[in-house]
XYZ file of C-alpha atoms in Angstrom:
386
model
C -10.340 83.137 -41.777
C -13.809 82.985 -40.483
C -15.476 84.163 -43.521
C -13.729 81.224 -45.579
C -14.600 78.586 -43.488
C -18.396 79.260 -43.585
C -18.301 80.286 -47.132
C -18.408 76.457 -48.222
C -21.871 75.730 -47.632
C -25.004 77.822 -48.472
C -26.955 79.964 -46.367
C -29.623 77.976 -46.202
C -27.541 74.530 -45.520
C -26.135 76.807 -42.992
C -29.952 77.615 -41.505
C -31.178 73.625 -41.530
C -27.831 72.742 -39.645
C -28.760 75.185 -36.974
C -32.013 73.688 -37.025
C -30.709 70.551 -36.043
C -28.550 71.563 -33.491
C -31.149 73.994 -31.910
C -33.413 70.726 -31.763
C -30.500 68.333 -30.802
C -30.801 65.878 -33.436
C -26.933 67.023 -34.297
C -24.451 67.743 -31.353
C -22.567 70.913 -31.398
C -19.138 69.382 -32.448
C -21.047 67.986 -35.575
C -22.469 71.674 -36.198
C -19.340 73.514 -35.949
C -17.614 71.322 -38.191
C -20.259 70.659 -40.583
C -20.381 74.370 -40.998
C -17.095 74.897 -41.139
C -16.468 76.803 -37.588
C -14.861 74.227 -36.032
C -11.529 75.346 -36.583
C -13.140 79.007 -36.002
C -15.107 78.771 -33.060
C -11.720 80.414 -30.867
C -12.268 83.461 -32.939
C -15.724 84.072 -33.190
C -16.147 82.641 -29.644
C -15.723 86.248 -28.086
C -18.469 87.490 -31.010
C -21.080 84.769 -31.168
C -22.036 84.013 -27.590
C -24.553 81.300 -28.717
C -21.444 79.201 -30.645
C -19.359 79.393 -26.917
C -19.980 76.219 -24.341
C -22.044 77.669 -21.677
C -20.478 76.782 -17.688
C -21.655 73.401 -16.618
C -23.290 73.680 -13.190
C -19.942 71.386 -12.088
C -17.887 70.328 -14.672
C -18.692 69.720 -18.555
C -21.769 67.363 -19.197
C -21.460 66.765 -22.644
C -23.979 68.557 -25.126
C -27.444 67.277 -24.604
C -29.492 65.262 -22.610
C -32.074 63.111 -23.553
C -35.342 63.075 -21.869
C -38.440 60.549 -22.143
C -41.280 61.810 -21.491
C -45.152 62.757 -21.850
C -46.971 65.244 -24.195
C -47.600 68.607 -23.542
C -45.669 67.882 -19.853
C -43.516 70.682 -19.661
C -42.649 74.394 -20.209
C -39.688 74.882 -23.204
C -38.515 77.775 -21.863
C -37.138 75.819 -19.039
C -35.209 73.732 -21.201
C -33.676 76.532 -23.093
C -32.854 78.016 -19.626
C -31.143 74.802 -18.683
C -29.118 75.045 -22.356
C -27.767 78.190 -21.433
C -26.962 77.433 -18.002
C -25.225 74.285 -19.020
C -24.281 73.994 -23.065
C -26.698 70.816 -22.965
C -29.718 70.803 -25.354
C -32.359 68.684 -24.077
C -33.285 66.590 -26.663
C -37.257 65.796 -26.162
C -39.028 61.677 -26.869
C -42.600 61.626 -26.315
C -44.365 58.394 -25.214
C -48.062 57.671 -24.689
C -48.190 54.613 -21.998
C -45.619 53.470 -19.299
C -46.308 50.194 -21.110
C -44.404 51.862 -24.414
C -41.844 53.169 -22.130
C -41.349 49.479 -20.556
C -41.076 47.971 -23.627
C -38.733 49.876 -25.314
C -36.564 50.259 -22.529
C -36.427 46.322 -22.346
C -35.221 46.604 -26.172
C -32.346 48.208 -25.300
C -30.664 51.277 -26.947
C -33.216 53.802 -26.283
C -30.465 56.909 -26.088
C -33.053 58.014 -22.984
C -30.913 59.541 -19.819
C -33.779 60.501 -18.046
C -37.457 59.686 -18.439
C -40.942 60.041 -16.169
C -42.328 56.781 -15.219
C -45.434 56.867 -13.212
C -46.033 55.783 -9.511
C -47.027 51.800 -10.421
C -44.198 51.056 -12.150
C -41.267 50.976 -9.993
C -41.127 47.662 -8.877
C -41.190 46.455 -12.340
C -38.538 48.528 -13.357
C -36.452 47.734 -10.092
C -37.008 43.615 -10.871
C -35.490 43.824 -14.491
C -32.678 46.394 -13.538
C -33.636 49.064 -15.886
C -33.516 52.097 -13.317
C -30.708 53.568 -11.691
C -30.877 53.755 -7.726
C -30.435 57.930 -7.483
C -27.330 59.420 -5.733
C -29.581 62.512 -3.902
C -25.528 63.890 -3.262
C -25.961 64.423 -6.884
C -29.382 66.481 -6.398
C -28.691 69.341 -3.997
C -32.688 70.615 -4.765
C -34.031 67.150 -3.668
C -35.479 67.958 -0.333
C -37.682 64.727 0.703
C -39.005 66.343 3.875
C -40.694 68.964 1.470
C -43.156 66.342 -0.706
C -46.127 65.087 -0.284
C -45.706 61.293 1.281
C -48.683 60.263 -1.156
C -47.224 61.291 -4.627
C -43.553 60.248 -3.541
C -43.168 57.220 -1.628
C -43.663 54.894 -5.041
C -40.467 56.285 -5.732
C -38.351 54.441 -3.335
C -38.375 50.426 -3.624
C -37.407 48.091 -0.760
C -35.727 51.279 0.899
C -33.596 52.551 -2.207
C -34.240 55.464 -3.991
C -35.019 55.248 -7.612
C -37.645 58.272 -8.851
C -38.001 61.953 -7.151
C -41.540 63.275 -7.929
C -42.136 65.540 -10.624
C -46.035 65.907 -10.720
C -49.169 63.992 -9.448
C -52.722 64.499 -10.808
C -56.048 62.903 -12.337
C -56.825 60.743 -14.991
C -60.988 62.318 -15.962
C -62.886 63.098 -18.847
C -62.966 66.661 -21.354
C -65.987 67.484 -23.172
C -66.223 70.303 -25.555
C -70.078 71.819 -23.887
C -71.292 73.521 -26.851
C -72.108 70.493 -28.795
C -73.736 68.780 -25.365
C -76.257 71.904 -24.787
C -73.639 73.166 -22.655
C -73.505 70.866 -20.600
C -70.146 68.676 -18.788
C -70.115 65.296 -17.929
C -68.587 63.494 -15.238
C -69.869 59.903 -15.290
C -67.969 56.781 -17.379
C -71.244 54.908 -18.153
C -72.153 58.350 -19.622
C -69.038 59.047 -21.460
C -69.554 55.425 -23.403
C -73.406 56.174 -23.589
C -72.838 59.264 -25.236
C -70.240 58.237 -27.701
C -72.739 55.551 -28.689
C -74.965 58.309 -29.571
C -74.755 62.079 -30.523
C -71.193 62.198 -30.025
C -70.333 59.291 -32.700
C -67.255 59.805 -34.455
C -66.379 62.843 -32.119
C -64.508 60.811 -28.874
C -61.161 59.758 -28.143
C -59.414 57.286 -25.534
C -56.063 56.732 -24.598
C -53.730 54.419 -26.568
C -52.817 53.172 -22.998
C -54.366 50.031 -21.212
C -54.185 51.341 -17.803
C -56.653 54.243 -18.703
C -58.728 53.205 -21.772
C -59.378 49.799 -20.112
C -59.437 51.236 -16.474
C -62.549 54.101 -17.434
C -64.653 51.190 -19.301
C -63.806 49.003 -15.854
C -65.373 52.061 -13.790
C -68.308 52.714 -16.352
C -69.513 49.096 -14.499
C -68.329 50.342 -11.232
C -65.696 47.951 -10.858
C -62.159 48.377 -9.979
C -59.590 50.949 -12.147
C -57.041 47.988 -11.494
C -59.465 45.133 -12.006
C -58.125 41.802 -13.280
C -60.218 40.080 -12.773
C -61.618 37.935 -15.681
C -65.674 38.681 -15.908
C -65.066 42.329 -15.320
C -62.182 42.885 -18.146
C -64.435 40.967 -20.007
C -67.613 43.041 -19.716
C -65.095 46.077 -20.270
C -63.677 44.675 -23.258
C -67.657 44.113 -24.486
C -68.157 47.932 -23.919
C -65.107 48.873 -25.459
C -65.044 46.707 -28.653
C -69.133 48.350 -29.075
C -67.643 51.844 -28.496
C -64.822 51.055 -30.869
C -66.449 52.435 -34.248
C -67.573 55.548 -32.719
C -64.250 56.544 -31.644
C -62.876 59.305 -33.764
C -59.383 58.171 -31.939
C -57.155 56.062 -30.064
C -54.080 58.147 -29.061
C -52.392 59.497 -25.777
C -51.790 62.787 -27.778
C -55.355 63.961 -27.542
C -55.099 67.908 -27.749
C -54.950 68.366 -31.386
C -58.107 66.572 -32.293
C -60.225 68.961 -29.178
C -58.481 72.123 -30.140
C -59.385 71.701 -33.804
C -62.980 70.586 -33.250
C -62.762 67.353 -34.973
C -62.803 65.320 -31.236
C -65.370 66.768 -29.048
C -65.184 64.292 -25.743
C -61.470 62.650 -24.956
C -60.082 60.583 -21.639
C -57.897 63.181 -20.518
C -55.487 63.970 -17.984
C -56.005 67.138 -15.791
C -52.936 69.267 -16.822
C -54.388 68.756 -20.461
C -57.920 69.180 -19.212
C -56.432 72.546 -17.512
C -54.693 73.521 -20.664
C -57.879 72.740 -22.926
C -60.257 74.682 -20.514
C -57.334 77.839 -20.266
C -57.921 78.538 -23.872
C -61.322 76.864 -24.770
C -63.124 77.980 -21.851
C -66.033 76.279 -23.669
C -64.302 72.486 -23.373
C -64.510 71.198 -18.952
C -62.766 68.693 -17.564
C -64.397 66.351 -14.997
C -63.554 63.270 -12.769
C -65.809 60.345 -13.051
C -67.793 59.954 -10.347
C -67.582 56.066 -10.382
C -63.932 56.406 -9.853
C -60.599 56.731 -12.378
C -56.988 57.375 -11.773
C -55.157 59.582 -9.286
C -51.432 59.211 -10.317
C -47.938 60.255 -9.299
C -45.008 60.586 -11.785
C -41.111 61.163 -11.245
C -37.709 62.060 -12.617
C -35.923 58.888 -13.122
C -32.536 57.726 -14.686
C -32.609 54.517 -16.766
C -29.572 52.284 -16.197
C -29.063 52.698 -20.088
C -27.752 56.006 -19.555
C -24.352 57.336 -21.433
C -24.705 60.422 -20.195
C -25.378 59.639 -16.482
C -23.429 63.250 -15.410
C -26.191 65.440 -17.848
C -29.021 63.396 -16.420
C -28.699 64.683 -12.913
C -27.982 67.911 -14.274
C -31.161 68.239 -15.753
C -33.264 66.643 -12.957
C -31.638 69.257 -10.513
C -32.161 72.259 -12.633
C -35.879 71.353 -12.724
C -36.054 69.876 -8.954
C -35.523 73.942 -8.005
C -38.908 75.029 -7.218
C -38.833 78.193 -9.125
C -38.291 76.250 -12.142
C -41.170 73.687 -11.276
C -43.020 76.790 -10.434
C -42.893 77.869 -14.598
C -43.375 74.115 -15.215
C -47.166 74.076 -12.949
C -47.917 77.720 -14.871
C -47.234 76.178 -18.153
C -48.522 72.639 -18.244
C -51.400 72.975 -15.384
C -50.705 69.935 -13.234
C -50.497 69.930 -9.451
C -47.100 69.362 -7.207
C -45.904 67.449 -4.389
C -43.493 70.098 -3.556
C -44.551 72.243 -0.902
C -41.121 74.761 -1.847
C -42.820 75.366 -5.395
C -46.622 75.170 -4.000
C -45.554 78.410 -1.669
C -44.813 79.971 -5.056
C -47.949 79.217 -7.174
C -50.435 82.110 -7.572
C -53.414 82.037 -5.589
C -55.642 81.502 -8.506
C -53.979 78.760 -9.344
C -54.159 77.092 -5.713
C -57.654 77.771 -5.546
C -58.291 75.662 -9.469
C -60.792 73.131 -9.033
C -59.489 71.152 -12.537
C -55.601 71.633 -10.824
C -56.369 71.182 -6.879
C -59.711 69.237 -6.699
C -61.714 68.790 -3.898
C -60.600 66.205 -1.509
C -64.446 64.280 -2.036
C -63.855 64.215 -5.734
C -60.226 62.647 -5.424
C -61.437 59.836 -2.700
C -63.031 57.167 -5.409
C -59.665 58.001 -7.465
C -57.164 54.984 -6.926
C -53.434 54.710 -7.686
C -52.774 52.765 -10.247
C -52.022 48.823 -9.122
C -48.082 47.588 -10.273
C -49.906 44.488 -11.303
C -51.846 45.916 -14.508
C -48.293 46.718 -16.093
C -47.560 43.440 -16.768
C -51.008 41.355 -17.070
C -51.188 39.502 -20.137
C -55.074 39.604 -19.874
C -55.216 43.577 -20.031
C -52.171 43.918 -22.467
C -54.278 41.051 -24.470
C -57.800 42.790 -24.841
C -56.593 45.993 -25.623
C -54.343 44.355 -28.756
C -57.814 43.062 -29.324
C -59.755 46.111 -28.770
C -57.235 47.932 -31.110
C -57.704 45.347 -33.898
C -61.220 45.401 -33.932
């Protein structure tokens, strides 16, 4: 019986479908019947463990989860820990600004059940009714009393819970040394300067208003959140004069560093920590004008259909051994004081991971207001277009 029913397709049919449903761009009922086991999943069940559902932490939560979130934000081995815990692939969207993630929540029918919006944005989200208030009955590992007031109090709006943190950290600058006599940076004016110059063609910036437009804002010593008129306007002048010596605009700004063809990028500090872990040779900096300190969270759009998997998943990775594995793999700091206990020394002691409290005090959070200003969201269309 079971060699009949997966005789019908090819080996290799058989191999792509897996594919799929390892990646969860198919569910598993569509795999087993596509394949042909559906009918003899009871039999193999006792000699393919990977075909059987896995126990749900309480109850069955369906097959996958989909998460929103940022690039290279988390460790995989996590999520494959919380598929065999639950029978739930987590099925993976990247964005690159909380402006993308607005907008296409606002469009409706994202398929998101759980994305990571950063600190400024709640009350934005709370005013159009796109995020769900959190049931923390549902989230036994939530333990406020155990985060950081700083990097979790954006969370709540007008006393209702909405977002539990996940991570907090910097918004500064990576420069790959060996082409700049070995030398780091850590000034905006010199980050434009030198784009200008010897590193034309070699830098990238975010494809995100709140940083691009926020670093050319501090390169003038004004305000990360400015909007006012004459300073987005003299930021807009340095941008659109930067604009073709950029080698990039994109949020996804690894690739272009690792391979050599970027050798200065805006970067965040889990990315700068990442670069720096395995190009020693490529430092991450804060500016010393000023930039971004941030806070993001695990949130539950109200768009949900799988509402049950979605609080599954922001549990599993709430416990702080698992957030533990995420700091190790992805380099940023936590609020948690359960998962800081477990961090390595080393790692406590990271200046790019745990700066020093002088370098985070020109840092400012980013301001709710810049989401939504039509005169920010209007000169970087313009700045893009150039």
């Amino acid at each position: 019986m079971t060699k009949k029913t997966i005789d019908h397709i090819s080996k290799k049919e058989f191999m792509e479908k897996l594919e799929s449903y390892r990646k969860g761009s198919i569910t598993r009922r569509h795999f087993l019947n596509v394949t042909g086991l559906g009918a003899a999943a009871a039999v193999m069940g006792a000699s393919v463990p990977g075909l059987r559902p896995q126990p749900a932490f309480a109850g069955d939560i369906g097959d996958r989860v989909v998460l929103a979130t940022w690039p290279n934000y988390h460790d995989p081995a996590n999520f494959d820990a919380f598929t065999e815990a639950t029978g739930a692939h987590v099925q993976v969207n990247v964005f690159g600004s909380n402006e993308e993630m607005l907008a296409k929540l606002q469009a409706g029918a994202t398929g998101w059940d759980v994305y990571v919006p950063t600190n400024y944005t709640f009350e934005d989200y709370v005013k159009e009714d796109l995020i769900e208030p959190l049931d923390t009955s549902l989230l036994p590992n939530f333990d406020a009393s155990a985060f950081d007031a700083r990097y979790a109090e954006a969370g709540s709006v007008n006393g209702t819970l909405y977002g539990v943190p996940k991570n907090w950290g910097s918004t500064g600058m990576a420069v790959n040394t060996k082409h700049n006599g070995g030398n780091a940076i850590s000034s905006w004016r010199e980050f434009f300067d030198i784009t200008m110059d010897q590193f034309s063609g070699r830098t990238i910036v975010h494809d995100y208003q709140l940083t691009t437009i926020g670093s050319a804002l501090n390169a003038f010593g004004y305000s990360f959140n400015s909007v006012d008129e004459k300073e987005l306007a003299d930021a807009e002048k340095l941008l659109i004069d930067v604009k073709p010596h950029l080698f990039a605009i994109t949020s996804d700004y690894q690739p272009g560093m690792r391979n050599g063809d970027a050798w200065l990028t805006i970067c965040w500090s889990g990315d700068g920590k990442q670069l720096n872990t395995d190009m020693p040779e490529i430092a991450y900096a804060l500016g010393k004008e000023g930039g971004e300190i941030w806070s993001d969270y695990w949130a539950i759009p109200k768009s949900s259909e799988r509402k049950a998997a979605a609080y599954a998943l922001i549990n599993f990775m709430l416990d702080p051994s698992v957030n533990a594995k995420e700091v190790l793999a992805h380099g940023y700091p936590t609020a948690d004081s359960r998962t800081y206990d477990q961090l390595p020394d080393d790692l406590k002691s990271d200046p790019i991971i745990f700066p020093a409290q002088e370098l985070l005090s020109p840092l400012e959070f980013g301001a709710a207001v810049t989401l939504t200003d039509p005169n920010r969201a209007e000169l970087m269309a313009r700045f893009k277009s150039a």
